[in-house]
Tab-separated table of C-alpha atoms in Angstrom:
chain	number	residue	atom	x	y	z
A	1	MET	CA	27.890	9.505	-17.843
A	2	ALA	CA	27.070	6.513	-18.950
A	3	LEU	CA	24.994	4.246	-16.439
A	4	ASP	CA	26.527	0.767	-15.670
A	5	TYR	CA	23.773	-1.478	-15.193
A	6	VAL	CA	25.877	-4.545	-14.144
A	7	SER	CA	26.850	-2.346	-10.919
A	8	LEU	CA	22.790	-0.948	-10.856
A	9	ARG	CA	21.760	-4.697	-10.862
A	10	ALA	CA	23.970	-5.041	-8.097
A	11	VAL	CA	22.545	-1.957	-6.175
A	12	SER	CA	19.043	-3.470	-6.759
A	13	THR	CA	19.865	-7.028	-5.955
A	14	VAL	CA	21.376	-6.502	-2.462
A	15	VAL	CA	18.261	-4.185	-1.571
A	16	GLN	CA	16.083	-6.529	-2.670
A	17	THR	CA	17.254	-9.465	-1.183
A	18	GLY	CA	18.809	-7.474	1.864
A	19	SER	CA	22.980	-9.210	1.819
A	20	PHE	CA	25.506	-9.026	0.004
A	21	GLU	CA	25.916	-12.706	0.291
A	22	LYS	CA	22.246	-13.453	-1.412
A	23	ALA	CA	22.753	-11.056	-3.829
A	24	ALA	CA	25.856	-13.027	-4.939
A	25	ARG	CA	23.943	-15.999	-5.218
A	26	VAL	CA	20.831	-14.523	-7.499
A	27	LEU	CA	23.748	-12.868	-10.086
A	28	ASN	CA	26.414	-16.144	-9.785
A	29	VAL	CA	28.874	-14.124	-8.804
A	30	THR	CA	30.979	-13.991	-5.766
A	31	PRO	CA	29.914	-11.359	-2.553
A	32	SER	CA	33.441	-9.928	-2.954
A	33	ALA	CA	32.388	-9.356	-6.633
A	34	VAL	CA	28.910	-7.716	-5.723
A	35	SER	CA	30.919	-5.714	-3.105
A	36	GLN	CA	33.403	-4.402	-5.517
A	37	ARG	CA	30.308	-3.541	-7.795
A	38	VAL	CA	28.235	-1.384	-5.109
A	39	LYS	CA	31.196	0.141	-4.097
A	40	LEU	CA	32.704	1.245	-7.517
A	41	LEU	CA	29.569	2.771	-8.314
A	42	GLU	CA	28.879	4.716	-4.858
A	43	GLU	CA	32.472	6.258	-5.804
A	44	ARG	CA	31.644	6.933	-9.064
A	45	LEU	CA	28.408	8.799	-7.949
A	46	GLY	CA	30.047	10.122	-4.830
A	47	THR	CA	27.258	9.081	-2.557
A	48	ALA	CA	26.286	5.819	-0.491
A	49	LEU	CA	23.311	3.392	-2.322
A	50	VAL	CA	23.251	0.872	0.633
A	51	ILE	CA	23.328	1.122	4.549
A	52	ARG	CA	25.084	-1.892	5.874
A	53	GLY	CA	23.277	-3.741	7.955
A	54	SER	CA	21.119	-7.192	8.923
A	55	PRO	CA	19.245	-6.511	6.408
A	56	CYS	CA	20.924	-4.048	4.096
A	57	ILE	CA	18.929	-0.989	2.736
A	58	ALA	CA	18.814	1.702	-0.006
A	59	THR	CA	19.658	5.140	0.906
A	60	GLU	CA	17.377	7.638	-0.559
A	61	LYS	CA	19.206	7.787	-4.125
A	62	GLY	CA	19.880	4.341	-3.817
A	63	ALA	CA	16.100	3.961	-3.543
A	64	TRP	CA	15.680	6.017	-6.988
A	65	LEU	CA	18.337	3.799	-8.422
A	66	CYS	CA	16.654	0.800	-7.661
A	67	ARG	CA	13.393	2.060	-8.832
A	68	HIS	CA	14.998	2.789	-12.245
A	69	VAL	CA	16.338	-0.674	-12.765
A	70	GLU	CA	13.103	-1.945	-11.892
A	71	THR	CA	11.557	0.212	-14.623
A	72	VAL	CA	14.187	-0.766	-17.013
A	73	GLY	CA	13.685	-4.894	-16.089
A	74	MET	CA	10.240	-4.756	-17.063
A	75	LEU	CA	11.161	-3.337	-20.724
A	76	GLU	CA	13.330	-5.619	-21.053
A	77	SER	CA	11.043	-8.359	-19.755
A	78	GLU	CA	8.356	-7.250	-22.465
A	79	LEU	CA	11.194	-6.899	-25.035
A	80	LEU	CA	12.560	-10.354	-25.001
A	81	THR	CA	8.866	-12.001	-24.449
A	82	HIS	CA	8.793	-10.936	-28.479
A	83	LEU	CA	12.591	-11.341	-28.971
A	84	PRO	CA	13.507	-14.486	-27.297
A	85	ALA	CA	16.471	-15.094	-29.258
A	86	LEU	CA	17.906	-12.099	-27.033
A	87	VAL	CA	17.957	-13.974	-24.031
A	88	ASP	CA	21.189	-15.352	-22.895
A	89	PRO	CA	20.533	-18.725	-21.495
A	90	LEU	CA	23.832	-18.260	-19.255
A	91	SER	CA	22.824	-15.131	-17.667
A	92	PRO	CA	20.714	-15.249	-14.564
A	93	GLY	CA	16.673	-15.280	-14.825
A	94	ALA	CA	16.101	-12.542	-12.128
A	95	ARG	CA	12.443	-11.412	-11.857
A	96	VAL	CA	11.706	-7.946	-11.577
A	97	THR	CA	9.755	-6.207	-8.455
A	98	LEU	CA	7.076	-4.102	-8.933
A	99	HIS	CA	6.490	-1.804	-6.426
A	100	ILE	CA	3.124	-0.395	-5.510
A	101	ALA	CA	1.157	1.107	-2.797
A	102	THR	CA	-1.568	0.627	-0.918
A	103	ASN	CA	-4.039	1.252	2.247
A	104	ALA	CA	-3.998	-1.375	4.829
A	105	ASP	CA	-8.339	-1.876	4.974
A	106	SER	CA	-7.634	-2.487	0.859
A	107	LEU	CA	-5.146	-5.173	1.405
A	108	ALA	CA	-7.416	-6.501	4.022
A	109	THR	CA	-10.421	-6.668	2.245
A	110	TRP	CA	-9.690	-6.595	-1.884
A	111	PHE	CA	-6.378	-6.183	-2.820
A	112	LEU	CA	-5.015	-8.997	-2.461
A	113	THR	CA	-7.127	-10.606	-5.161
A	114	ALA	CA	-5.847	-8.590	-7.423
A	115	ALA	CA	-2.486	-9.259	-6.517
A	116	ALA	CA	-2.829	-12.634	-6.704
A	117	ALA	CA	-4.821	-12.219	-10.057
A	118	PHE	CA	-2.156	-10.748	-11.649
A	119	SER	CA	0.886	-12.704	-10.221
A	120	HIS	CA	-0.879	-16.165	-11.369
A	121	ASP	CA	0.559	-14.956	-15.033
A	122	ALA	CA	2.836	-12.079	-15.055
A	123	PRO	CA	6.813	-12.552	-14.521
A	124	HIS	CA	6.962	-10.188	-12.013
A	125	LEU	CA	7.105	-10.068	-8.183
A	126	LEU	CA	5.075	-7.623	-6.085
A	127	GLY	CA	6.599	-5.407	-3.631
A	128	ILE	CA	3.596	-4.084	-1.627
A	129	ALA	CA	3.587	-1.065	0.945
A	130	VAL	CA	1.208	0.122	3.061
A	131	ASP	CA	0.214	3.812	4.058
A	132	ASP	CA	-2.756	5.945	4.869
A	133	GLN	CA	-5.174	6.270	1.654
A	134	ASP	CA	-4.400	9.858	1.590
A	135	HIS	CA	-1.049	9.453	1.820
A	136	THR	CA	-0.309	6.893	-0.761
A	137	ALA	CA	0.106	9.324	-3.269
A	138	GLU	CA	3.209	10.814	-1.847
A	139	TRP	CA	4.836	7.407	-2.680
A	140	LEU	CA	4.166	7.856	-6.314
A	141	GLN	CA	5.145	11.503	-6.371
A	142	GLN	CA	8.346	10.830	-4.598
A	143	GLY	CA	9.031	7.745	-6.963
A	144	ARG	CA	8.852	5.122	-4.596
A	145	VAL	CA	6.170	2.894	-6.388
A	146	LEU	CA	4.957	2.638	-9.919
A	147	ALA	CA	1.523	2.607	-8.731
A	148	ALA	CA	-0.873	3.064	-5.989
A	149	VAL	CA	-4.266	2.809	-4.713
A	150	THR	CA	-5.185	6.430	-3.014
A	151	SER	CA	-7.976	8.724	-1.968
A	152	LEU	CA	-6.193	11.339	-4.311
A	153	GLU	CA	-8.853	12.160	-6.901
A	154	SER	CA	-6.826	14.985	-9.165
A	155	PRO	CA	-4.125	12.708	-11.208
A	156	ILE	CA	-0.656	12.840	-10.137
A	157	SER	CA	1.686	14.598	-12.632
A	158	GLY	CA	3.181	11.835	-14.994
A	159	CYS	CA	0.385	8.873	-14.027
A	160	ARG	CA	-2.729	7.548	-15.227
A	161	ARG	CA	-5.972	7.795	-13.104
A	162	THR	CA	-8.678	5.437	-12.327
A	163	PRO	CA	-11.601	5.595	-10.411
A	164	LEU	CA	-12.085	2.137	-8.183
A	165	GLY	CA	-14.852	3.100	-6.470
A	166	ALA	CA	-15.268	3.797	-2.524
A	167	LEU	CA	-14.624	1.274	0.745
A	168	ARG	CA	-17.460	1.455	2.831
A	169	TYR	CA	-17.092	2.135	6.767
A	170	ARG	CA	-19.176	1.778	9.543
A	171	ALA	CA	-18.774	3.077	13.074
A	172	THR	CA	-19.149	-0.238	15.020
A	173	ALA	CA	-18.638	-1.114	18.617
A	174	SER	CA	-19.971	-4.193	20.931
A	175	PRO	CA	-23.457	-4.140	22.492
A	176	ASP	CA	-21.680	-4.213	26.287
A	177	PHE	CA	-19.553	-1.190	25.005
A	178	VAL	CA	-22.472	1.048	23.770
A	179	ALA	CA	-24.398	0.190	26.897
A	180	ARG	CA	-21.634	1.401	29.033
A	181	TYR	CA	-20.615	4.524	27.321
A	182	PHE	CA	-24.009	5.793	24.970
A	183	ALA	CA	-26.395	5.052	27.412
A	184	ASP	CA	-28.372	8.460	27.299
A	185	GLY	CA	-27.176	8.815	23.565
A	186	MET	CA	-24.132	9.443	20.621
A	187	THR	CA	-23.918	12.936	22.340
A	188	PRO	CA	-20.787	14.594	21.292
A	189	SER	CA	-19.789	14.678	25.007
A	190	ALA	CA	-20.358	10.677	25.384
A	191	PHE	CA	-17.741	10.892	22.844
A	192	THR	CA	-15.380	12.328	25.155
A	193	GLN	CA	-15.419	9.716	27.261
A	194	ALA	CA	-15.580	6.726	24.782
A	195	PRO	CA	-12.658	5.301	23.938
A	196	SER	CA	-11.792	4.951	20.049
A	197	LEU	CA	-9.942	3.095	17.643
A	198	THR	CA	-7.204	4.722	15.761
A	199	PHE	CA	-4.803	3.075	12.957
A	200	ASN	CA	-2.050	5.712	13.363
A	201	GLN	CA	-1.493	9.664	13.239
A	202	LYS	CA	-2.758	9.656	9.880
A	203	ASP	CA	-5.722	7.828	10.322
A	204	ARG	CA	-8.879	10.556	10.097
A	205	LEU	CA	-12.004	8.332	9.696
A	206	GLN	CA	-12.943	8.388	12.693
A	207	SER	CA	-13.208	12.775	12.738
A	208	ARG	CA	-14.665	12.191	9.360
A	209	TRP	CA	-17.582	9.986	10.262
A	210	LEU	CA	-18.136	12.421	13.961
A	211	ARG	CA	-18.108	15.647	11.717
A	212	GLN	CA	-20.139	13.717	8.932
A	213	THR	CA	-22.772	12.176	11.799
A	214	LEU	CA	-22.560	14.715	14.659
A	215	GLY	CA	-21.807	17.956	12.725
A	216	GLU	CA	-18.691	18.649	15.116
A	217	ASP	CA	-15.320	16.502	15.854
A	218	PRO	CA	-15.022	15.950	19.755
A	219	VAL	CA	-12.002	15.179	21.060
A	220	CYS	CA	-11.738	11.610	21.951
A	221	PRO	CA	-9.788	9.338	24.087
A	222	THR	CA	-8.258	6.826	21.952
A	223	HIS	CA	-6.205	3.427	21.749
A	224	TRP	CA	-3.476	3.013	18.786
A	225	LEU	CA	-3.774	-0.189	16.984
A	226	PRO	CA	-2.293	-0.062	13.575
A	227	ALA	CA	-3.829	-3.432	12.155
A	228	THR	CA	-6.733	-3.992	10.342
A	229	GLN	CA	-7.785	-7.158	11.476
A	230	SER	CA	-7.052	-5.984	14.996
A	231	PHE	CA	-9.325	-2.966	14.621
A	232	VAL	CA	-12.443	-5.274	14.200
A	233	GLU	CA	-11.153	-7.867	16.991
A	234	ALA	CA	-10.939	-4.707	19.724
A	235	SER	CA	-14.460	-3.770	18.377
A	236	LEU	CA	-15.811	-7.280	19.214
A	237	LEU	CA	-14.141	-7.562	22.858
A	238	GLY	CA	-15.656	-4.032	23.821
A	239	MET	CA	-12.051	-2.150	23.461
A	240	GLY	CA	-13.203	0.274	21.595
A	241	TRP	CA	-15.171	1.866	18.990
A	242	GLY	CA	-13.887	2.138	15.468
A	243	MET	CA	-14.538	2.675	11.416
A	244	ASN	CA	-14.650	-0.562	10.173
A	245	PRO	CA	-14.520	-1.985	6.533
A	246	GLU	CA	-18.371	-2.648	6.211
A	247	ILE	CA	-16.795	-5.864	4.209
A	248	LEU	CA	-15.456	-7.337	7.415
A	249	VAL	CA	-18.103	-6.604	9.793
A	250	ALA	CA	-21.382	-7.399	7.646
A	251	GLU	CA	-21.526	-10.774	9.724
A	252	HIS	CA	-20.893	-9.237	12.971
A	253	LEU	CA	-23.364	-6.555	12.456
A	254	ALA	CA	-26.193	-9.154	11.148
A	255	SER	CA	-25.355	-11.531	14.010
A	256	GLY	CA	-25.482	-8.534	16.970
A	257	ARG	CA	-21.765	-9.139	17.974
A	258	LEU	CA	-21.475	-5.525	16.952
A	259	VAL	CA	-23.609	-2.587	16.697
A	260	GLU	CA	-23.772	0.349	14.618
A	261	LEU	CA	-23.251	2.984	16.430
A	262	VAL	CA	-25.683	5.372	14.704
A	263	ALA	CA	-27.931	3.342	11.978
A	264	ASP	CA	-27.389	3.734	8.375
A	265	THR	CA	-24.486	6.305	8.764
A	266	PRO	CA	-21.767	4.882	6.662
A	267	LEU	CA	-18.602	6.804	5.375
A	268	ASP	CA	-17.595	6.087	2.140
A	269	ILE	CA	-13.980	6.507	0.950
A	270	PRO	CA	-13.553	7.125	-3.064
A	271	LEU	CA	-10.304	5.290	-3.970
A	272	PHE	CA	-8.441	5.730	-7.495
A	273	TRP	CA	-5.377	4.104	-8.607
A	274	GLN	CA	-2.983	5.484	-10.076
A	275	ILE	CA	-0.116	4.060	-12.519
A	276	ASN	CA	3.123	6.123	-13.642
A	277	ARG	CA	2.688	6.623	-17.164
A	278	LEU	CA	5.969	4.920	-18.189
A	279	ALA	CA	4.832	1.689	-16.973
A	280	GLY	CA	1.069	2.069	-17.657
A	281	ASP	CA	1.522	0.246	-21.288
A	282	GLN	CA	3.486	-2.559	-20.078
A	283	LEU	CA	1.388	-2.984	-16.664
A	284	THR	CA	-2.188	-3.483	-18.158
A	285	ALA	CA	-2.792	-6.428	-16.808
A	286	LEU	CA	-2.147	-5.003	-13.489
A	287	THR	CA	-4.653	-2.600	-13.779
A	288	ARG	CA	-6.913	-4.496	-14.914
A	289	ALA	CA	-6.982	-6.755	-12.133
A	290	VAL	CA	-6.929	-3.998	-9.524
A	291	VAL	CA	-10.042	-2.592	-11.579
A	292	ASP	CA	-12.034	-6.037	-11.431
A	293	ALA	CA	-11.109	-7.016	-8.066
A	294	ALA	CA	-12.200	-3.187	-6.860
A	295	HIS	CA	-15.250	-3.159	-9.147
A	296	LYS	CA	-16.491	-6.592	-7.238
A	297	ALA	CA	-15.914	-5.209	-3.696
A	298	LEU	CA	-16.360	-1.510	-3.439
A	299	HIS	CA	-19.608	0.582	-3.602
A	300	GLY	CA	-20.550	3.036	-6.258
A	301	HIS	CA	-18.100	2.262	-9.067
A	302	ALA	CA	-17.328	3.706	-12.323
């Protein structure tokens, strides 16, 4: 069955803009024309591709089609730079959105530098998804993104892997918090009473540090706080102890506003850039920007 790229672009644009009306403006057609294209493709494939709402979102199968349209659009964009005579001056100049994934702490510390450097010269837009560094690889494996910052060292099938270095964390808290909960030392029993800060259910950094430092993993009470900068603020306010990126707390540690629970016990999380091989050649500039930014910010880079 031949792919109907006019209809595929209608689906992709609806998902990207969030509505049929905005998609119509991008494609320079009427909303009813967009709706008809999407409906005909759904009937042809026998499955829903778009969940109508505010905003409209893709179904699982619709998301697969959107990723395909983005890949084709990226390849077409490269082709047109070499063969400008192929450009249709009457066609809408829609820009391709490249979907990539990273962990929240990288986004808050160094990854935006890479994204900005790439976006200055690239014709593409970026759609950045956030997940735990142990789970961003799943986005790649599921075909939801073209590339990801991940802690998975082994190469993902169909992807190129580049070591980036390690994001260093420090177990930190306010001096008052330490005095309140750890007056008798950093014992496992003390940690069962001292509230920790946890990003979400996927966050295992506190457990890793406890095993590395104490040799065991006591069950700690925790506040759930899904924001990197809020982790730092909550630590400063004495709400709990947490694993904060060294980049974000270095000045607080130097000033004494925060203290390291156990001196000189960093937790280093190695990170890797994995990118779909089909897109790798076209996105060398993105990989170069990511590697350059990582090497300036992370520890022990290659």
